[in-house]
């Protein structure tokens, strides 16, 4: 917990303008700042990273398809020339609504308006062992760690003696049948088929198994039945073992156990089965939903406060009288950031309304699904739509060019050259706490 008495103000230029303080440089925060350019406010953003991450392509960094800096853009660069914007790299620790103050690891910042745009984090559903040993994929450092682990396991398999140990090193389990899980499993399957055999000719990749495990009855639960069915067909054609209606029970870093009684010996379990709101302590309990999301009204104002707002994954906005929240996806955050900027500019005529423009997922080269209103695309057509939409959504011309060149190279030559172990992966295992005995 932050010691308020030892906290000092973060150095920020003083101004007569009201200050909007934004926590998080994700999609929602990015759009809010962009649309407040030249507005009569001082706009301050804090984030523990100094860059914006294009999260939909994290799995391609993890599987060696893209360099990390292709999907990461420095926040200061994005807003170069925006005179009313100030950035501080800091980790938000505590909000004090009465003082109108945010406490961070580098000091405190006062605000007139506060916006939570802090996104989400991996939800392990209380499974401590899974949190300790599984590989998440929410940040660029996590994607780099996963890439290093995958490659290090292959290197170890080259000198491992027993077949069982080799299979434990090269078999991979992906938990979660949403877009991230589906796309990761597809990318791994293509690596197994087309790339890794050339790098490691001494390994028999016919013995490598890739599993995609989903608790529900179908993949891509938020998409159409056609998209789910075709995705399953595409993945099975790539050799992915799909387990539906199956839940992960435990994982100790060596064996994954499931509720159907089956076990998979593996050192690599990629967990993409759920996310939770990344909130910061300090708000009243009445402002928080039991899921952890911050309750907001039609103007994205946090329940119980007049000067605090929330956008994106962290915001619990309901369009059906509290029955369900909007999904935790980038388009929601983008539209909410744009709306809130209009609200601050006093140009919003009505409350926020989300326009669902569809959903899509890619499974591999020429394999994708897309639900675009009445149009349900699969295969090559969906794949090109997916590529175009993601390419245009990446921040910065340089990054778009780098991603396009990498995609084009892979499309023509089926080669991914970014299979580098930049830093060895080291899993941090928490030390067991000593039990005290009362006498």
Coordinates of C-alpha atoms in Angstrom, one line a residue:
X1 CA 0.0 0.0 0.0
X2 CA 1.2 3.5 -0.8
X3 CA 2.5 5.6 2.1
X4 CA 0.7 8.9 1.5
X5 CA 2.9 10.8 3.9
X6 CA 6.0 10.0 1.9
X7 CA 4.5 10.8 -1.5
X8 CA 5.7 13.9 -3.4
X9 CA 4.1 15.6 -6.4
X10 CA 5.1 14.3 -9.8
X11 CA 6.7 17.2 -11.7
X12 CA 4.1 18.4 -14.2
X13 CA 3.9 21.9 -15.6
X14 CA 1.3 24.1 -13.9
X15 CA -1.5 25.6 -16.0
X16 CA -4.8 27.4 -15.5
X17 CA -6.5 24.8 -17.6
X18 CA -8.4 21.9 -16.0
X19 CA -6.4 18.7 -15.9
X20 CA -7.7 15.4 -17.3
X21 CA -5.7 12.5 -15.9
X22 CA -5.8 9.3 -17.9
X23 CA -4.7 6.0 -16.5
X24 CA -3.5 3.7 -19.3
X25 CA -2.2 4.1 -22.9
X26 CA -4.3 1.4 -24.5
X27 CA -6.9 1.8 -27.2
X28 CA -9.3 3.8 -25.1
X29 CA -6.8 6.2 -23.7
X30 CA -5.1 6.6 -27.1
X31 CA -8.4 7.7 -28.8
X32 CA -9.3 10.0 -25.9
X33 CA -6.0 11.9 -26.1
X34 CA -6.1 12.1 -29.9
X35 CA -9.5 13.6 -29.9
X36 CA -8.6 16.1 -27.2
X37 CA -5.9 17.7 -29.3
X38 CA -6.1 21.5 -28.9
X39 CA -9.0 21.1 -26.4
X40 CA -8.9 23.6 -23.5
X41 CA -7.6 21.0 -21.0
X42 CA -4.2 19.8 -19.8
X43 CA -4.2 16.1 -20.7
X44 CA -1.9 13.9 -18.6
X45 CA -1.5 10.2 -19.2
X46 CA 0.3 7.7 -16.9
X47 CA 1.2 4.1 -18.0
X48 CA 3.7 1.6 -16.6
X49 CA 5.0 1.3 -20.2
X50 CA 6.2 4.1 -22.4
X51 CA 4.5 2.6 -25.5
X52 CA 1.1 1.6 -26.9
X53 CA 0.7 -2.1 -27.6
X54 CA -1.3 -3.4 -30.5
X55 CA -2.5 -6.4 -28.5
X56 CA -4.4 -8.3 -31.3
X57 CA -1.0 -9.2 -32.8
X58 CA 0.8 -10.2 -29.6
X59 CA 0.5 -13.9 -30.6
X60 CA 2.6 -13.2 -33.7
X61 CA 5.4 -11.8 -31.6
X62 CA 5.2 -14.9 -29.4
X63 CA 5.4 -17.2 -32.4
X64 CA 8.2 -15.4 -34.2
X65 CA 6.1 -13.7 -36.9
X66 CA 6.8 -10.1 -35.9
X67 CA 9.3 -8.1 -34.0
X68 CA 8.1 -6.5 -30.8
X69 CA 8.6 -3.0 -32.0
X70 CA 6.3 -3.7 -35.0
X71 CA 3.3 -3.7 -32.6
X72 CA 4.7 -1.2 -30.0
X73 CA 4.7 2.5 -30.6
X74 CA 6.2 5.1 -28.2
X75 CA 3.4 7.1 -26.6
X76 CA 5.5 10.3 -26.8
X77 CA 6.0 9.8 -30.5
X78 CA 2.3 9.3 -31.2
X79 CA 1.5 12.6 -29.6
X80 CA 4.4 14.7 -30.8
X81 CA 3.2 18.2 -31.5
X82 CA 0.2 17.9 -29.3
X83 CA 0.9 20.8 -26.9
X84 CA -1.7 20.0 -24.3
X85 CA -0.4 16.4 -23.7
X86 CA 2.0 15.3 -21.0
X87 CA 3.1 11.7 -20.4
X88 CA 4.6 10.1 -17.3
X89 CA 5.8 6.5 -17.1
X90 CA 4.4 5.4 -13.8
X91 CA 2.4 2.6 -12.2
X92 CA -0.9 3.7 -10.7
X93 CA -1.3 2.5 -7.2
X94 CA -4.1 4.2 -5.4
X95 CA -6.9 6.8 -6.2
X96 CA -8.1 9.2 -3.6
X97 CA -11.3 10.7 -4.9
X98 CA -11.7 13.1 -2.0
X99 CA -8.3 14.6 -2.5
X100 CA -8.7 14.4 -6.3
X101 CA -5.3 12.7 -6.4
X102 CA -3.7 9.6 -8.0
X103 CA -0.8 8.0 -6.1
X104 CA 1.8 6.2 -8.3
X105 CA 5.2 4.6 -7.8
X106 CA 6.9 7.9 -8.6
X107 CA 4.7 10.2 -6.6
X108 CA 1.2 11.7 -6.7
X109 CA -0.7 13.6 -9.4
X110 CA -3.7 15.9 -8.7
X111 CA -6.5 16.0 -11.2
X112 CA -9.8 17.8 -12.0
X113 CA -11.1 14.8 -14.1
X114 CA -9.9 11.2 -13.9
X115 CA -10.3 8.6 -16.6
X116 CA -9.7 4.9 -16.0
X117 CA -8.4 3.4 -19.2
X118 CA -6.3 0.7 -17.5
X119 CA -7.5 -2.2 -19.6
X120 CA -7.5 -5.8 -18.4
X121 CA -5.3 -8.5 -17.1
X122 CA -5.3 -12.3 -17.3
X123 CA -8.0 -13.9 -15.2
X124 CA -6.8 -17.2 -13.7
X125 CA -10.1 -17.9 -11.9
X126 CA -8.3 -18.4 -8.6
X127 CA -6.0 -21.2 -9.9
X128 CA -2.7 -20.2 -8.1
X129 CA -0.7 -23.0 -9.7
X130 CA -1.8 -22.0 -13.2
X131 CA -1.0 -18.4 -12.5
X132 CA 2.5 -19.5 -11.4
X133 CA 3.4 -21.8 -14.2
X134 CA 1.2 -21.0 -17.2
X135 CA 2.3 -18.5 -19.9
X136 CA 0.0 -15.4 -20.3
X137 CA 0.0 -13.2 -23.3
X138 CA -1.2 -9.7 -22.4
X139 CA 2.0 -7.6 -22.8
X140 CA 5.0 -7.5 -25.1
X141 CA 7.4 -8.7 -22.4
X142 CA 5.1 -11.7 -21.9
X143 CA 5.1 -12.4 -25.6
X144 CA 8.9 -12.3 -25.7
X145 CA 9.1 -14.6 -22.7
X146 CA 6.8 -17.1 -24.5
X147 CA 8.8 -17.0 -27.7
X148 CA 12.0 -17.6 -25.7
X149 CA 10.4 -20.5 -23.8
X150 CA 9.2 -22.1 -27.0
X151 CA 12.6 -21.9 -28.6
X152 CA 14.5 -22.9 -25.5
X153 CA 12.4 -26.0 -25.2
X154 CA 13.2 -27.0 -28.8
X155 CA 16.9 -26.5 -28.0
X156 CA 16.6 -28.7 -24.9
X157 CA 14.8 -31.3 -26.9
X158 CA 17.9 -31.6 -29.2
X159 CA 19.9 -33.2 -26.4
X160 CA 17.2 -34.8 -24.3
X161 CA 17.5 -38.6 -24.1
X162 CA 14.0 -40.1 -23.6
X163 CA 11.1 -39.7 -26.0
X164 CA 8.8 -38.9 -23.1
X165 CA 10.9 -35.9 -22.1
X166 CA 11.2 -34.7 -25.7
X167 CA 7.4 -34.8 -26.1
X168 CA 6.9 -33.0 -22.8
X169 CA 9.2 -30.2 -24.1
X170 CA 7.6 -29.8 -27.6
X171 CA 3.9 -30.5 -26.9
X172 CA 1.9 -27.3 -26.3
X173 CA -1.4 -26.7 -24.7
X174 CA -3.5 -23.5 -25.4
X175 CA -6.3 -22.9 -23.0
X176 CA -9.2 -20.7 -24.2
X177 CA -11.0 -21.0 -27.5
X178 CA -11.6 -17.3 -28.1
X179 CA -9.8 -15.2 -30.8
X180 CA -6.4 -15.2 -29.0
X181 CA -6.4 -18.9 -28.4
X182 CA -7.6 -19.8 -31.9
X183 CA -5.1 -17.5 -33.6
X184 CA -2.2 -18.7 -31.3
X185 CA -3.0 -22.4 -32.0
X186 CA -3.2 -21.8 -35.7
X187 CA 0.2 -19.9 -35.7
X188 CA 1.8 -22.7 -33.7
X189 CA 0.4 -25.4 -36.1
X190 CA 1.9 -23.6 -39.1
X191 CA 5.2 -23.3 -37.4
X192 CA 5.2 -27.0 -36.7
X193 CA 4.3 -27.8 -40.3
X194 CA 6.3 -25.4 -42.4
X195 CA 9.0 -23.7 -40.4
X196 CA 10.4 -25.7 -37.5
X197 CA 11.3 -28.9 -39.4
X198 CA 13.8 -26.9 -41.5
X199 CA 15.4 -25.5 -38.3
X200 CA 15.4 -28.7 -36.3
X201 CA 15.7 -31.6 -38.8
X202 CA 16.8 -33.9 -36.1
X203 CA 13.5 -33.6 -34.3
X204 CA 10.4 -35.6 -35.4
X205 CA 7.7 -33.1 -35.4
X206 CA 5.1 -35.7 -36.1
X207 CA 5.4 -36.4 -32.4
X208 CA 4.6 -32.7 -31.5
X209 CA 1.0 -32.2 -30.4
X210 CA -0.8 -28.9 -30.1
X211 CA -3.9 -28.9 -28.0
X212 CA -6.6 -26.2 -28.0
X213 CA -8.8 -26.6 -24.9
X214 CA -12.2 -24.8 -24.5
X215 CA -14.6 -24.9 -21.6
X216 CA -17.6 -24.2 -23.7
X217 CA -19.3 -26.2 -26.4
X218 CA -17.8 -24.3 -29.3
X219 CA -14.8 -22.1 -30.4
X220 CA -15.3 -18.4 -30.9
X221 CA -18.4 -18.3 -28.7
X222 CA -19.0 -14.6 -29.6
X223 CA -19.2 -15.3 -33.3
X224 CA -21.6 -17.0 -35.6
X225 CA -22.2 -20.8 -35.8
X226 CA -20.7 -20.8 -39.2
X227 CA -17.5 -19.0 -38.0
X228 CA -17.2 -21.5 -35.1
X229 CA -17.6 -24.5 -37.3
X230 CA -15.2 -23.4 -40.0
X231 CA -12.6 -22.4 -37.4
X232 CA -12.7 -25.9 -36.0
X233 CA -12.4 -27.4 -39.5
X234 CA -9.4 -25.1 -40.3
X235 CA -7.6 -26.0 -37.1
X236 CA -8.2 -29.7 -37.3
X237 CA -6.8 -29.6 -40.9
X238 CA -3.7 -28.0 -39.5
X239 CA -3.4 -30.9 -37.0
X240 CA -4.6 -29.1 -33.8
X241 CA -6.2 -31.4 -31.2
X242 CA -9.4 -29.6 -30.1
X243 CA -11.0 -30.4 -26.7
X244 CA -14.4 -28.8 -26.2
X245 CA -16.5 -28.8 -23.0
X246 CA -13.2 -29.3 -21.2
X247 CA -11.8 -27.2 -18.3
X248 CA -8.3 -26.9 -16.9
X249 CA -8.1 -28.1 -13.3
X250 CA -4.4 -27.7 -12.5
X251 CA -0.9 -27.2 -14.0
X252 CA 2.3 -27.6 -12.1
X253 CA 4.7 -26.8 -14.9
X254 CA 5.0 -30.4 -15.9
X255 CA 1.5 -31.9 -16.3
X256 CA -1.8 -30.2 -17.2
X257 CA -4.9 -31.9 -15.7
X258 CA -8.4 -31.4 -16.9
X259 CA -12.0 -32.0 -15.6
X260 CA -12.5 -34.9 -18.0
X261 CA -9.8 -36.9 -16.1
X262 CA -7.2 -36.5 -18.9
X263 CA -3.7 -35.3 -18.4
X264 CA -1.1 -33.8 -20.8
X265 CA 2.6 -33.9 -19.9
X266 CA 3.9 -30.5 -21.1
X267 CA 6.1 -27.7 -19.9
X268 CA 4.2 -25.1 -22.1
X269 CA 0.7 -24.1 -21.3
X270 CA -0.5 -20.9 -22.9
X271 CA -3.4 -19.4 -20.9
X272 CA -5.9 -17.2 -22.8
X273 CA -9.1 -18.4 -21.2
X274 CA -10.2 -15.2 -19.6
X275 CA -9.5 -11.6 -18.6
X276 CA -10.4 -9.4 -15.7
X277 CA -10.6 -5.6 -15.3
X278 CA -7.3 -4.0 -14.3
X279 CA -8.7 -1.7 -11.6
X280 CA -6.8 0.5 -9.1
X281 CA -7.8 0.6 -5.4
X282 CA -9.6 3.7 -4.0
X283 CA -13.1 3.6 -5.4
X284 CA -16.2 2.8 -3.3
X285 CA -17.4 -0.8 -3.5
X286 CA -20.7 0.5 -4.8
X287 CA -18.8 1.7 -7.9
X288 CA -17.5 -1.8 -8.7
X289 CA -19.3 -4.8 -10.2
X290 CA -18.7 -8.2 -8.7
X291 CA -16.7 -9.0 -11.8
X292 CA -14.3 -6.2 -10.9
X293 CA -15.4 -3.9 -13.7
X294 CA -16.1 -0.2 -12.8
X295 CA -19.8 0.6 -13.2
X296 CA -20.5 3.6 -15.5
X297 CA -23.6 5.3 -16.8
X298 CA -24.5 6.3 -20.3
X299 CA -22.0 9.1 -20.2
X300 CA -19.2 6.7 -19.0
X301 CA -19.2 8.4 -15.6
X302 CA -18.3 6.2 -12.7
X303 CA -21.2 5.4 -10.4
X304 CA -21.1 7.7 -7.3
X305 CA -18.6 10.3 -8.8
X306 CA -19.0 13.5 -10.8
X307 CA -15.5 13.8 -12.1
X308 CA -14.3 10.2 -12.7
X309 CA -14.9 8.2 -15.9
X310 CA -13.9 4.8 -17.3
X311 CA -13.5 3.5 -20.8
X312 CA -12.6 0.1 -22.4
X313 CA -12.1 -3.2 -20.7
X314 CA -12.2 -1.7 -17.2
X315 CA -15.6 -0.1 -17.8
X316 CA -18.8 -1.9 -17.0
X317 CA -21.1 -0.4 -19.5
X318 CA -24.5 -2.0 -20.1
X319 CA -26.7 -1.5 -23.1
X320 CA -29.5 -3.7 -21.8
X321 CA -30.4 -2.3 -18.4
X322 CA -27.6 -4.1 -16.5
X323 CA -28.1 -7.6 -17.9
X324 CA -24.8 -7.8 -19.7
X325 CA -21.7 -5.6 -20.2
X326 CA -20.1 -4.8 -23.6
X327 CA -17.4 -7.2 -24.6
X328 CA -13.8 -6.5 -23.6
X329 CA -12.5 -5.8 -27.1
X330 CA -10.6 -3.0 -28.8
X331 CA -13.5 -1.6 -30.8
X332 CA -15.5 -0.9 -27.6
X333 CA -12.5 1.0 -26.1
X334 CA -11.9 3.0 -29.3
X335 CA -15.5 4.1 -29.6
X336 CA -15.7 5.0 -25.8
X337 CA -12.5 7.0 -26.0
X338 CA -13.9 8.9 -29.0
X339 CA -17.2 9.5 -27.2
X340 CA -15.6 10.7 -24.0
X341 CA -13.5 13.3 -25.9
X342 CA -16.8 14.6 -27.4
X343 CA -18.2 14.8 -23.9
X344 CA -15.3 16.8 -22.6
X345 CA -15.6 19.1 -25.6
X346 CA -19.3 19.4 -24.8
X347 CA -20.2 18.1 -28.2
X348 CA -21.9 14.8 -27.2
X349 CA -25.6 15.1 -27.8
X350 CA -26.7 11.7 -26.4
X351 CA -25.3 9.0 -24.2
X352 CA -22.8 6.5 -25.5
X353 CA -24.0 3.8 -28.0
X354 CA -21.8 1.1 -29.2
X355 CA -21.8 0.3 -33.0
X356 CA -20.9 -3.4 -33.4
X357 CA -19.1 -3.6 -36.8
X358 CA -18.4 -7.3 -36.5
X359 CA -15.7 -9.7 -35.4
X360 CA -13.0 -11.7 -37.1
X361 CA -10.2 -14.2 -36.4
X362 CA -7.4 -15.7 -38.5
X363 CA -6.3 -19.3 -38.2
X364 CA -3.4 -19.3 -40.7
X365 CA -2.5 -18.5 -44.3
X366 CA -5.6 -18.0 -46.4
X367 CA -7.7 -19.2 -43.4
X368 CA -9.9 -16.8 -41.4
X369 CA -13.5 -16.1 -40.4
X370 CA -15.3 -12.8 -40.3
X371 CA -18.8 -11.9 -39.2
X372 CA -19.5 -8.5 -40.8
X373 CA -23.2 -7.9 -40.1
X374 CA -25.2 -10.0 -42.5
X375 CA -22.0 -11.1 -44.3
X376 CA -20.3 -14.3 -43.0
X377 CA -17.0 -14.7 -44.7
X378 CA -14.6 -17.6 -44.4
X379 CA -11.3 -18.7 -46.0
X380 CA -9.3 -16.4 -48.3
X381 CA -11.8 -13.6 -48.5
X382 CA -12.0 -13.4 -44.7
X383 CA -8.3 -13.6 -44.4
X384 CA -7.7 -10.6 -46.7
X385 CA -10.4 -8.6 -44.8
X386 CA -8.7 -9.5 -41.5
X387 CA -5.3 -8.4 -42.8
X388 CA -6.5 -5.1 -44.1
X389 CA -8.4 -4.2 -41.0
X390 CA -5.5 -5.0 -38.7
X391 CA -3.0 -3.4 -40.9
X392 CA -4.9 -0.1 -41.0
X393 CA -5.5 -0.3 -37.2
X394 CA -1.8 -0.4 -36.3
X395 CA -0.4 2.9 -35.0
X396 CA 2.1 4.6 -37.2
X397 CA 3.2 4.2 -40.9
X398 CA 6.5 2.6 -40.0
X399 CA 4.8 -0.2 -38.0
X400 CA 2.3 -0.8 -40.8
X401 CA 5.1 -1.1 -43.3
X402 CA 7.1 -3.5 -41.1
X403 CA 4.1 -5.7 -40.5
X404 CA 3.1 -5.7 -44.1
X405 CA 6.7 -6.7 -45.2
X406 CA 6.8 -9.5 -42.7
X407 CA 3.4 -10.8 -43.7
X408 CA 4.3 -10.6 -47.4
X409 CA 7.6 -12.4 -46.8
X410 CA 5.9 -15.2 -44.9
X411 CA 3.1 -15.5 -47.6
X412 CA 5.6 -16.0 -50.4
X413 CA 8.4 -18.0 -48.7
X414 CA 6.7 -19.5 -45.6
X415 CA 9.6 -18.3 -43.6
X416 CA 9.6 -16.5 -40.2
X417 CA 13.1 -15.2 -39.4
X418 CA 12.4 -13.8 -36.0
X419 CA 13.2 -16.9 -34.1
X420 CA 15.7 -15.3 -31.7
X421 CA 16.2 -16.0 -28.0
X422 CA 17.0 -12.4 -27.1
X423 CA 16.9 -13.1 -23.4
X424 CA 16.6 -16.5 -21.7
X425 CA 13.3 -17.1 -20.1
X426 CA 13.3 -17.4 -16.4
X427 CA 10.1 -18.2 -14.5
X428 CA 9.7 -16.4 -11.2
X429 CA 8.5 -18.9 -8.6
X430 CA 7.3 -17.3 -5.4
X431 CA 9.0 -18.5 -2.4
X432 CA 6.8 -20.6 0.0
X433 CA 5.8 -18.7 3.1
X434 CA 6.9 -20.1 6.4
X435 CA 4.1 -21.1 8.6
X436 CA 4.2 -19.7 12.1
X437 CA 3.1 -22.0 14.9
X438 CA 1.3 -20.5 17.8
X439 CA 2.3 -21.9 21.2

